[in-house]
PDB file of C-alpha atoms in Angstrom:
ATOM      1  CA  MET A 289      12.473  22.080  15.769  1.00 46.00           C
ATOM      2  CA  SER A 290      15.169  21.417  18.012  1.00 46.00           C
ATOM      3  CA  LEU A 291      18.403  23.206  17.456  1.00 53.00           C
ATOM      4  CA  VAL A 292      20.156  20.337  19.630  1.00 46.00           C
ATOM      5  CA  GLY A 293      22.295  17.977  17.095  1.00 51.00           C
ATOM      6  CA  HIS A 294      25.464  16.735  15.351  1.00 57.00           C
ATOM      7  CA  ALA A 295      27.213  19.673  13.016  1.00 60.00           C
ATOM      8  CA  THR A 296      29.103  18.392  10.465  1.00 78.00           C
ATOM      9  CA  LEU A 297      31.736  19.928   9.496  1.00 87.00           C
ATOM     10  CA  PRO A 298      31.348  22.639   6.119  1.00 94.00           C
ATOM     11  CA  GLN A 299      32.884  22.545   3.089  1.00 96.00           C
ATOM     12  CA  ALA A 300      35.459  25.943   3.059  1.00 98.00           C
ATOM     13  CA  PHE A 301      36.928  26.690  -0.501  1.00 98.00           C
ATOM     14  CA  PHE A 302      37.098  29.365  -2.953  1.00 98.00           C
ATOM     15  CA  LEU A 303      34.524  30.101  -5.451  1.00 98.00           C
ATOM     16  CA  PRO A 304      37.068  31.744  -8.902  1.00 97.00           C
ATOM     17  CA  THR A 305      35.504  35.385 -10.630  1.00 97.00           C
ATOM     18  CA  ASP A 306      36.860  37.808 -13.017  1.00 94.00           C
ATOM     19  CA  THR A 307      37.987  40.218 -10.254  1.00 93.00           C
ATOM     20  CA  GLY A 308      39.983  37.525  -7.742  1.00 96.00           C
ATOM     21  CA  LEU A 309      38.357  34.566  -5.650  1.00 98.00           C
ATOM     22  CA  ARG A 310      35.807  34.918  -3.373  1.00 98.00           C
ATOM     23  CA  PHE A 311      36.148  33.103   0.499  1.00 98.00           C
ATOM     24  CA  CYS A 312      32.764  30.271   0.474  1.00 98.00           C
ATOM     25  CA  LEU A 313      31.796  27.980   3.737  1.00 98.00           C
ATOM     26  CA  PHE A 314      29.761  24.830   2.323  1.00 98.00           C
ATOM     27  CA  HIS A 315      27.054  23.716   5.126  1.00 97.00           C
ATOM     28  CA  PRO A 316      25.952  20.608   3.770  1.00 96.00           C
ATOM     29  CA  PRO A 317      22.728  19.163   4.436  1.00 95.00           C
ATOM     30  CA  GLN A 318      22.720  16.415   6.408  1.00 93.00           C
ATOM     31  CA  GLY A 319      20.164  14.257   7.624  1.00 82.00           C
ATOM     32  CA  ASP A 320      17.426  12.316   5.904  1.00 75.00           C
ATOM     33  CA  ALA A 321      15.464  15.657   4.989  1.00 71.00           C
ATOM     34  CA  ARG A 322      16.857  17.425   2.115  1.00 84.00           C
ATOM     35  CA  ARG A 323      14.457  20.679   2.179  1.00 92.00           C
ATOM     36  CA  GLY A 324      16.218  23.769   0.023  1.00 95.00           C
ATOM     37  CA  CYS A 325      19.424  24.753  -0.138  1.00 96.00           C
ATOM     38  CA  VAL A 326      19.932  28.993   1.441  1.00 98.00           C
ATOM     39  CA  LEU A 327      22.695  31.756  -0.131  1.00 98.00           C
ATOM     40  CA  TYR A 328      23.628  34.296   3.006  1.00 98.00           C
ATOM     41  CA  LEU A 329      24.466  36.870   2.030  1.00 98.00           C
ATOM     42  CA  HIS A 330      26.273  39.344   4.626  1.00 98.00           C
ATOM     43  CA  PRO A 331      25.462  42.705   6.205  1.00 98.00           C
ATOM     44  CA  PHE A 332      27.848  46.190   5.404  1.00 98.00           C
ATOM     45  CA  ALA A 333      31.501  47.027   6.577  1.00 96.00           C
ATOM     46  CA  GLU A 334      32.128  45.667  10.009  1.00 94.00           C
ATOM     47  CA  GLU A 335      28.809  44.326  10.611  1.00 96.00           C
ATOM     48  CA  LEU A 336      29.869  41.123   9.383  1.00 96.00           C
ATOM     49  CA  ASN A 337      32.953  40.398  11.988  1.00 93.00           C
ATOM     50  CA  GLY A 338      29.454  41.529  14.239  1.00 92.00           C
ATOM     51  CA  THR A 339      27.966  38.928  12.373  1.00 96.00           C
ATOM     52  CA  ARG A 340      29.691  35.932  11.966  1.00 95.00           C
ATOM     53  CA  ARG A 341      29.719  33.289  15.165  1.00 95.00           C
ATOM     54  CA  VAL A 342      24.965  33.969  15.546  1.00 96.00           C
ATOM     55  CA  VAL A 343      25.001  32.841  11.625  1.00 97.00           C
ATOM     56  CA  ALA A 344      27.887  30.924  11.550  1.00 96.00           C
ATOM     57  CA  GLN A 345      25.143  29.068  14.415  1.00 96.00           C
ATOM     58  CA  GLN A 346      22.559  28.848  12.960  1.00 98.00           C
ATOM     59  CA  ALA A 347      23.673  27.820   9.176  1.00 98.00           C
ATOM     60  CA  ARG A 348      24.803  24.897  11.292  1.00 97.00           C
ATOM     61  CA  ALA A 349      21.016  24.087  12.860  1.00 96.00           C
ATOM     62  CA  LEU A 350      20.007  25.105   9.626  1.00 97.00           C
ATOM     63  CA  ALA A 351      22.139  22.727   7.820  1.00 96.00           C
ATOM     64  CA  GLN A 352      21.192  20.306  10.525  1.00 95.00           C
ATOM     65  CA  ALA A 353      17.323  20.354   9.283  1.00 95.00           C
ATOM     66  CA  GLY A 354      17.736  19.614   6.580  1.00 95.00           C
ATOM     67  CA  TYR A 355      18.951  22.253   4.728  1.00 96.00           C
ATOM     68  CA  GLY A 356      21.952  23.201   1.960  1.00 96.00           C
ATOM     69  CA  VAL A 357      23.564  26.461   3.317  1.00 98.00           C
ATOM     70  CA  LEU A 358      26.759  28.948   0.871  1.00 98.00           C
ATOM     71  CA  GLN A 359      28.263  31.577   2.233  1.00 98.00           C
ATOM     72  CA  ILE A 360      30.298  34.055   0.361  1.00 98.00           C
ATOM     73  CA  ASP A 361      32.799  36.618   1.996  1.00 98.00           C
ATOM     74  CA  LEU A 362      31.865  39.591  -1.069  1.00 98.00           C
ATOM     75  CA  LEU A 363      34.553  41.067  -3.387  1.00 98.00           C
ATOM     76  CA  GLY A 364      37.319  42.901  -1.156  1.00 98.00           C
ATOM     77  CA  CYS A 365      35.599  41.154   2.504  1.00 98.00           C
ATOM     78  CA  GLY A 366      36.286  38.674   5.278  1.00 96.00           C
ATOM     79  CA  ASP A 367      39.164  36.823   3.080  1.00 97.00           C
ATOM     80  CA  SER A 368      37.559  37.151   0.035  1.00 98.00           C
ATOM     81  CA  GLU A 369      41.096  38.478  -2.416  1.00 97.00           C
ATOM     82  CA  GLY A 370      40.383  43.140  -2.823  1.00 96.00           C
ATOM     83  CA  ASP A 371      40.445  46.118  -0.479  1.00 97.00           C
ATOM     84  CA  PHE A 372      37.257  46.739   0.651  1.00 97.00           C
ATOM     85  CA  ALA A 373      37.735  49.911  -1.516  1.00 97.00           C
ATOM     86  CA  ASP A 374      38.080  47.174  -4.744  1.00 97.00           C
ATOM     87  CA  ALA A 375      34.388  46.599  -3.796  1.00 98.00           C
ATOM     88  CA  THR A 376      31.263  47.883  -5.528  1.00 98.00           C
ATOM     89  CA  TRP A 377      27.281  47.638  -5.524  1.00 98.00           C
ATOM     90  CA  GLN A 378      28.452  45.764  -9.053  1.00 98.00           C
ATOM     91  CA  ALA A 379      30.306  43.751  -8.314  1.00 98.00           C
ATOM     92  CA  TRP A 380      28.930  43.026  -5.561  1.00 98.00           C
ATOM     93  CA  ARG A 381      25.631  41.385  -7.185  1.00 98.00           C
ATOM     94  CA  GLN A 382      27.637  39.590  -9.844  1.00 98.00           C
ATOM     95  CA  ASP A 383      28.970  37.297  -6.307  1.00 98.00           C
ATOM     96  CA  ALA A 384      25.183  36.792  -5.645  1.00 98.00           C
ATOM     97  CA  ARG A 385      24.396  35.385  -8.606  1.00 98.00           C
ATOM     98  CA  LEU A 386      28.279  33.179  -8.907  1.00 98.00           C
ATOM     99  CA  ALA A 387      27.367  32.643  -5.193  1.00 98.00           C
ATOM    100  CA  HIS A 388      23.843  31.634  -6.112  1.00 98.00           C
ATOM    101  CA  ARG A 389      24.932  29.379  -9.112  1.00 98.00           C
ATOM    102  CA  TRP A 390      26.986  27.289  -7.520  1.00 98.00           C
ATOM    103  CA  LEU A 391      24.056  26.441  -5.109  1.00 97.00           C
ATOM    104  CA  GLN A 392      21.755  25.193  -7.655  1.00 95.00           C
ATOM    105  CA  GLU A 393      24.865  22.844  -9.228  1.00 96.00           C
ATOM    106  CA  HIS A 394      25.568  21.253  -5.843  1.00 95.00           C
ATOM    107  CA  ALA A 395      22.440  21.487  -3.596  1.00 93.00           C
ATOM    108  CA  ARG A 396      18.401  21.260  -4.598  1.00 90.00           C
ATOM    109  CA  GLY A 397      15.307  21.611  -3.183  1.00 93.00           C
ATOM    110  CA  PRO A 398      13.836  25.175  -2.989  1.00 95.00           C
ATOM    111  CA  LEU A 399      15.618  28.288  -2.795  1.00 97.00           C
ATOM    112  CA  TRP A 400      15.958  30.269   0.355  1.00 98.00           C
ATOM    113  CA  LEU A 401      18.150  33.639  -0.532  1.00 98.00           C
ATOM    114  CA  TRP A 402      18.995  34.955   3.498  1.00 98.00           C
ATOM    115  CA  GLY A 403      20.177  38.324   4.224  1.00 98.00           C
ATOM    116  CA  LEU A 404      21.319  40.128   6.954  1.00 98.00           C
ATOM    117  CA  ARG A 405      21.047  44.115   7.723  1.00 98.00           C
ATOM    118  CA  ALA A 406      22.098  45.824   3.699  1.00 98.00           C
ATOM    119  CA  GLY A 407      22.870  41.939   2.712  1.00 98.00           C
ATOM    120  CA  ALA A 408      18.849  41.859   2.349  1.00 98.00           C
ATOM    121  CA  LEU A 409      19.205  44.263  -0.395  1.00 98.00           C
ATOM    122  CA  LEU A 410      21.163  41.739  -1.878  1.00 98.00           C
ATOM    123  CA  ALA A 411      19.347  39.222  -1.539  1.00 98.00           C
ATOM    124  CA  THR A 412      15.886  41.603  -2.787  1.00 97.00           C
ATOM    125  CA  ALA A 413      17.537  42.077  -6.076  1.00 97.00           C
ATOM    126  CA  LEU A 414      19.743  38.708  -6.799  1.00 98.00           C
ATOM    127  CA  ALA A 415      15.436  37.057  -6.759  1.00 97.00           C
ATOM    128  CA  SER A 416      14.408  39.828  -9.200  1.00 96.00           C
ATOM    129  CA  GLU A 417      16.778  38.516 -12.112  1.00 95.00           C
ATOM    130  CA  LEU A 418      16.200  35.377 -10.880  1.00 95.00           C
ATOM    131  CA  ALA A 419      13.961  33.389 -13.640  1.00 90.00           C
ATOM    132  CA  ASP A 420      12.831  30.570 -11.546  1.00 89.00           C
ATOM    133  CA  PRO A 421      10.959  31.009  -7.859  1.00 90.00           C
ATOM    134  CA  CYS A 422      12.629  30.947  -4.422  1.00 96.00           C
ATOM    135  CA  HIS A 423      12.547  32.735  -1.184  1.00 97.00           C
ATOM    136  CA  LEU A 424      13.818  35.320   1.223  1.00 98.00           C
ATOM    137  CA  LEU A 425      14.684  35.071   4.728  1.00 98.00           C
ATOM    138  CA  LEU A 426      15.393  38.798   5.502  1.00 98.00           C
ATOM    139  CA  TRP A 427      17.157  39.860   9.963  1.00 98.00           C
ATOM    140  CA  GLN A 428      16.719  43.115  10.456  1.00 97.00           C
ATOM    141  CA  PRO A 429      17.010  44.403   6.724  1.00 98.00           C
ATOM    142  CA  THR A 430      17.866  47.327   6.201  1.00 97.00           C
ATOM    143  CA  LEU A 431      15.556  49.489   3.839  1.00 97.00           C
ATOM    144  CA  SER A 432      17.438  51.363   1.414  1.00 97.00           C
ATOM    145  CA  GLY A 433      21.392  52.027   0.823  1.00 97.00           C
ATOM    146  CA  GLN A 434      21.201  55.053   2.019  1.00 97.00           C
ATOM    147  CA  GLN A 435      19.610  54.825   5.706  1.00 95.00           C
ATOM    148  CA  GLN A 436      22.503  51.882   6.502  1.00 96.00           C
ATOM    149  CA  LEU A 437      24.944  54.478   4.267  1.00 96.00           C
ATOM    150  CA  GLN A 438      24.240  57.356   5.845  1.00 94.00           C
ATOM    151  CA  GLN A 439      23.906  55.183   8.788  1.00 93.00           C
ATOM    152  CA  PHE A 440      28.058  54.153   8.105  1.00 95.00           C
ATOM    153  CA  LEU A 441      29.183  57.865   7.764  1.00 93.00           C
ATOM    154  CA  ARG A 442      27.822  58.825  11.721  1.00 90.00           C
ATOM    155  CA  LEU A 443      30.413  56.542  12.668  1.00 87.00           C
ATOM    156  CA  HIS A 444      33.708  59.840  11.265  1.00 74.00           C
ATOM    157  CA  THR A 445      31.381  61.800  13.702  1.00 71.00           C
ATOM    158  CA  ALA A 446      31.799  59.606  16.206  1.00 55.00           C
ATOM    159  CA  SER A 447      35.119  59.194  15.742  1.00 55.00           C
ATOM    160  CA  GLN A 448      35.300  63.407  16.052  1.00 51.00           C
ATOM    161  CA  TRP A 449      33.699  63.272  19.117  1.00 45.00           C
ATOM    162  CA  LEU A 450      35.638  60.397  20.768  1.00 44.00           C
ATOM    163  CA  GLY A 451      38.924  62.697  19.184  1.00 52.00           C
ATOM    164  CA  THR A 452      39.794  59.796  16.688  1.00 49.00           C
ATOM    165  CA  GLY A 453      39.463  61.428  14.309  1.00 52.00           C
ATOM    166  CA  ASN A 454      39.998  63.692  12.593  1.00 55.00           C
ATOM    167  CA  ALA A 455      37.886  67.624  13.248  1.00 57.00           C
ATOM    168  CA  ASN A 456      39.025  69.426  11.095  1.00 65.00           C
ATOM    169  CA  GLY A 457      38.872  68.301   7.309  1.00 73.00           C
ATOM    170  CA  PRO A 458      35.522  68.296   5.458  1.00 84.00           C
ATOM    171  CA  PRO A 459      33.193  65.782   6.282  1.00 86.00           C
ATOM    172  CA  PRO A 460      33.092  61.857   4.354  1.00 91.00           C
ATOM    173  CA  ALA A 461      29.852  63.171   1.846  1.00 90.00           C
ATOM    174  CA  TYR A 462      31.091  65.972   0.903  1.00 91.00           C
ATOM    175  CA  LEU A 463      34.157  64.615   0.613  1.00 94.00           C
ATOM    176  CA  LEU A 464      32.057  61.221  -1.414  1.00 94.00           C
ATOM    177  CA  ASP A 465      30.262  64.867  -4.056  1.00 94.00           C
ATOM    178  CA  LYS A 466      33.578  65.275  -4.565  1.00 95.00           C
ATOM    179  CA  ASP A 467      34.836  62.143  -6.062  1.00 96.00           C
ATOM    180  CA  GLN A 468      36.836  61.810  -3.765  1.00 96.00           C
ATOM    181  CA  SER A 469      37.921  57.822  -1.024  1.00 96.00           C
ATOM    182  CA  VAL A 470      36.471  58.387   2.088  1.00 95.00           C
ATOM    183  CA  ASP A 471      38.167  56.549   5.624  1.00 93.00           C
ATOM    184  CA  ILE A 472      35.856  55.634   8.020  1.00 92.00           C
ATOM    185  CA  ALA A 473      36.538  52.955  10.995  1.00 89.00           C
ATOM    186  CA  GLY A 474      39.165  51.539   8.940  1.00 91.00           C
ATOM    187  CA  TYR A 475      37.759  50.761   5.782  1.00 95.00           C
ATOM    188  CA  THR A 476      37.775  52.747   2.861  1.00 96.00           C
ATOM    189  CA  LEU A 477      34.827  53.476   0.898  1.00 97.00           C
ATOM    190  CA  THR A 478      34.654  54.824  -2.422  1.00 97.00           C
ATOM    191  CA  PRO A 479      32.349  56.999  -4.025  1.00 97.00           C
ATOM    192  CA  ALA A 480      31.333  54.053  -7.107  1.00 97.00           C
ATOM    193  CA  LEU A 481      30.404  51.756  -3.745  1.00 98.00           C
ATOM    194  CA  ALA A 482      28.653  55.016  -1.468  1.00 97.00           C
ATOM    195  CA  GLN A 483      26.376  55.205  -4.718  1.00 97.00           C
ATOM    196  CA  GLY A 484      25.707  51.970  -5.717  1.00 97.00           C
ATOM    197  CA  LEU A 485      24.674  51.413  -1.829  1.00 98.00           C
ATOM    198  CA  ALA A 486      22.874  54.157  -2.522  1.00 97.00           C
ATOM    199  CA  ALA A 487      20.954  53.617  -4.826  1.00 97.00           C
ATOM    200  CA  ALA A 488      19.744  50.529  -3.191  1.00 98.00           C
ATOM    201  CA  ARG A 489      15.899  50.054  -2.256  1.00 96.00           C
ATOM    202  CA  LEU A 490      14.094  47.096  -0.396  1.00 97.00           C
ATOM    203  CA  GLN A 491      11.034  46.316  -3.405  1.00 94.00           C
ATOM    204  CA  PRO A 492       9.368  43.264  -3.454  1.00 95.00           C
ATOM    205  CA  PRO A 493      10.335  41.056  -6.910  1.00 91.00           C
ATOM    206  CA  GLN A 494       7.548  41.839  -8.048  1.00 82.00           C
ATOM    207  CA  ARG A 495       7.131  37.700 -10.719  1.00 79.00           C
ATOM    208  CA  LEU A 496       6.646  34.338  -9.216  1.00 83.00           C
ATOM    209  CA  PRO A 497       6.342  36.010  -5.460  1.00 90.00           C
ATOM    210  CA  GLY A 498       7.075  33.307  -2.950  1.00 94.00           C
ATOM    211  CA  ARG A 499       7.937  32.563   0.819  1.00 96.00           C
ATOM    212  CA  LEU A 500       8.789  36.005   2.151  1.00 97.00           C
ATOM    213  CA  VAL A 501      10.572  35.340   6.959  1.00 98.00           C
ATOM    214  CA  TRP A 502      11.162  38.898   7.737  1.00 98.00           C
ATOM    215  CA  LEU A 503      12.518  38.877  11.559  1.00 98.00           C
ATOM    216  CA  GLU A 504      13.797  40.906  13.358  1.00 97.00           C
ATOM    217  CA  LEU A 505      15.033  41.178  17.087  1.00 96.00           C
ATOM    218  CA  SER A 506      14.761  44.908  19.882  1.00 92.00           C
ATOM    219  CA  ALA A 507      16.262  45.379  23.657  1.00 87.00           C
ATOM    220  CA  GLN A 508      12.910  45.111  24.626  1.00 89.00           C
ATOM    221  CA  ALA A 509      11.018  42.849  26.879  1.00 88.00           C
ATOM    222  CA  GLU A 510       7.665  42.697  24.941  1.00 92.00           C
ATOM    223  CA  PRO A 511       9.425  43.841  20.832  1.00 94.00           C
ATOM    224  CA  MET A 512       7.252  45.307  18.202  1.00 94.00           C
ATOM    225  CA  LEU A 513       7.387  45.269  14.261  1.00 95.00           C
ATOM    226  CA  THR A 514       8.624  49.269  13.709  1.00 93.00           C
ATOM    227  CA  PRO A 515       6.165  51.306  12.051  1.00 95.00           C
ATOM    228  CA  ALA A 516       8.325  51.456   8.670  1.00 96.00           C
ATOM    229  CA  SER A 517       8.844  47.920   8.874  1.00 96.00           C
ATOM    230  CA  VAL A 518       5.167  47.035   8.896  1.00 97.00           C
ATOM    231  CA  GLN A 519       4.114  49.716   6.162  1.00 96.00           C
ATOM    232  CA  GLN A 520       7.431  47.636   4.385  1.00 97.00           C
ATOM    233  CA  LEU A 521       4.949  44.288   5.202  1.00 97.00           C
ATOM    234  CA  ALA A 522       2.384  45.505   3.027  1.00 97.00           C
ATOM    235  CA  LEU A 523       3.901  46.490   0.174  1.00 96.00           C
ATOM    236  CA  TRP A 524       5.172  41.987  -0.463  1.00 97.00           C
ATOM    237  CA  ARG A 525       2.036  41.053  -0.072  1.00 96.00           C
ATOM    238  CA  ASP A 526      -0.151  43.349  -2.508  1.00 95.00           C
ATOM    239  CA  ALA A 527       3.131  42.252  -4.394  1.00 95.00           C
ATOM    240  CA  GLY A 528       1.706  37.943  -4.446  1.00 95.00           C
ATOM    241  CA  TRP A 529       4.166  37.086  -1.275  1.00 96.00           C
ATOM    242  CA  ALA A 530       3.556  35.020   1.672  1.00 95.00           C
ATOM    243  CA  VAL A 531       5.179  37.197   4.534  1.00 96.00           C
ATOM    244  CA  SER A 532       5.431  36.019   8.126  1.00 96.00           C
ATOM    245  CA  ALA A 533       6.932  38.220  10.207  1.00 97.00           C
ATOM    246  CA  LEU A 534       7.918  38.879  13.497  1.00 97.00           C
ATOM    247  CA  ALA A 535       9.930  40.792  16.790  1.00 97.00           C
ATOM    248  CA  LEU A 536      11.982  38.952  19.325  1.00 96.00           C
ATOM    249  CA  THR A 537      13.587  40.621  22.014  1.00 95.00           C
ATOM    250  CA  GLY A 538      17.314  39.782  21.980  1.00 93.00           C
ATOM    251  CA  PRO A 539      20.992  40.991  21.817  1.00 92.00           C
ATOM    252  CA  LEU A 540      21.243  43.756  18.062  1.00 93.00           C
ATOM    253  CA  PHE A 541      24.264  41.427  18.013  1.00 94.00           C
ATOM    254  CA  TRP A 542      26.151  42.986  14.196  1.00 94.00           C
ATOM    255  CA  GLN A 543      26.291  46.591  16.656  1.00 90.00           C
ATOM    256  CA  THR A 544      29.072  45.227  18.261  1.00 82.00           C
ATOM    257  CA  VAL A 545      31.755  42.306  18.462  1.00 75.00           C
ATOM    258  CA  ALA A 546      30.722  40.173  21.346  1.00 73.00           C
ATOM    259  CA  HIS A 547      30.303  36.951  21.675  1.00 72.00           C
ATOM    260  CA  ASP A 548      26.006  37.408  21.995  1.00 81.00           C
ATOM    261  CA  GLU A 549      24.349  35.108  21.885  1.00 90.00           C
ATOM    262  CA  ALA A 550      20.197  35.386  19.929  1.00 94.00           C
ATOM    263  CA  PRO A 551      18.822  31.728  19.732  1.00 95.00           C
ATOM    264  CA  ALA A 552      15.810  33.040  19.490  1.00 95.00           C
ATOM    265  CA  LEU A 553      16.373  34.609  16.387  1.00 97.00           C
ATOM    266  CA  LEU A 554      17.776  30.801  15.468  1.00 97.00           C
ATOM    267  CA  GLN A 555      14.635  28.737  16.834  1.00 97.00           C
ATOM    268  CA  ALA A 556      12.387  30.944  15.037  1.00 97.00           C
ATOM    269  CA  THR A 557      14.558  31.413  11.794  1.00 98.00           C
ATOM    270  CA  LEU A 558      13.428  27.349  11.697  1.00 97.00           C
ATOM    271  CA  ASP A 559      10.068  27.090  12.733  1.00 96.00           C
ATOM    272  CA  MET A 560       9.170  30.251   9.942  1.00 95.00           C
ATOM    273  CA  LEU A 561      10.925  28.298   7.635  1.00 94.00           C
ATOM    274  CA  HIS A 562       9.085  25.131   7.488  1.00 86.00           C
ATOM    275  CA  GLY A 563       6.200  26.870   7.674  1.00 77.00           C
ATOM    276  CA  ALA A 564       5.012  27.012  12.178  1.00 52.00           C
ATOM    277  CA  GLY A 565       4.968  30.438  12.498  1.00 45.00           C
ATOM    278  CA  THR A 566       2.946  32.550  11.341  1.00 42.00           C
ATOM    279  CA  GLN A 567       2.763  35.074  13.815  1.00 46.00           C
ATOM    280  CA  VAL A 568       3.294  39.159  13.324  1.00 46.00           C
ATOM    281  CA  LYS A 569       3.813  41.956  15.868  1.00 45.00           C
ATOM    282  CA  THR A 570       3.035  45.643  14.956  1.00 44.00           C
ATOM    283  CA  PRO A 571       2.526  48.668  16.250  1.00 44.00           C
TER     284      PRO A 571
END
């Protein structure tokens, strides 16, 4: 499946919820093929901004291949209403449910839940709730919310080293434990969001297993899946999921706001969703 083709403009709209409007983009399927529908769930905090370009390219490519793709900015993120301080993990899960409902009403075919980084945690949580079978497309999935939270809290330490943060105040983890919010890298993290995120786990839904496409990027010339990923994938296979996993060489674009390109990732995604790619590279 080639990435070359003419893409129509996505449809922008605001999805109503009980806590305000959520900005959404729907990429309608193009051509005669109707391969399915895809719900995209974005990563945490600033990683959202760093990934927009590559995600937009992939969404357009999927639409050209015959998938209807819905992107949603969660509560307090991107162009949606609310502040980041208003967000909770449960509110984000509810946003995912509402987005799924909208997509099922406006697109046909097998459902794919596409999660990037912490978005993979939301995707698997949603999959565990659905009555109908679905498939999962996970890009660089975060294995636990606690891991994501620790990485985010390290930004506070980095700002201290650079002389841009408060070097004399208590550490963020201490303040969160004392039920106080903390400001990190321009984001107000509340105890409620931190606790909900920390409790999230990347676990295979036990009912109605489908296909799992797992893709990782590495700066190495000969990339391999991490040992932690290999261990995780074994759990999914044991749970009955049909697993396709691959490590690719490419930019770690979620870590920066540079205009990175990841053509190998985009092409591998198309190939593996169509069943062409099944290679697993392990340590």
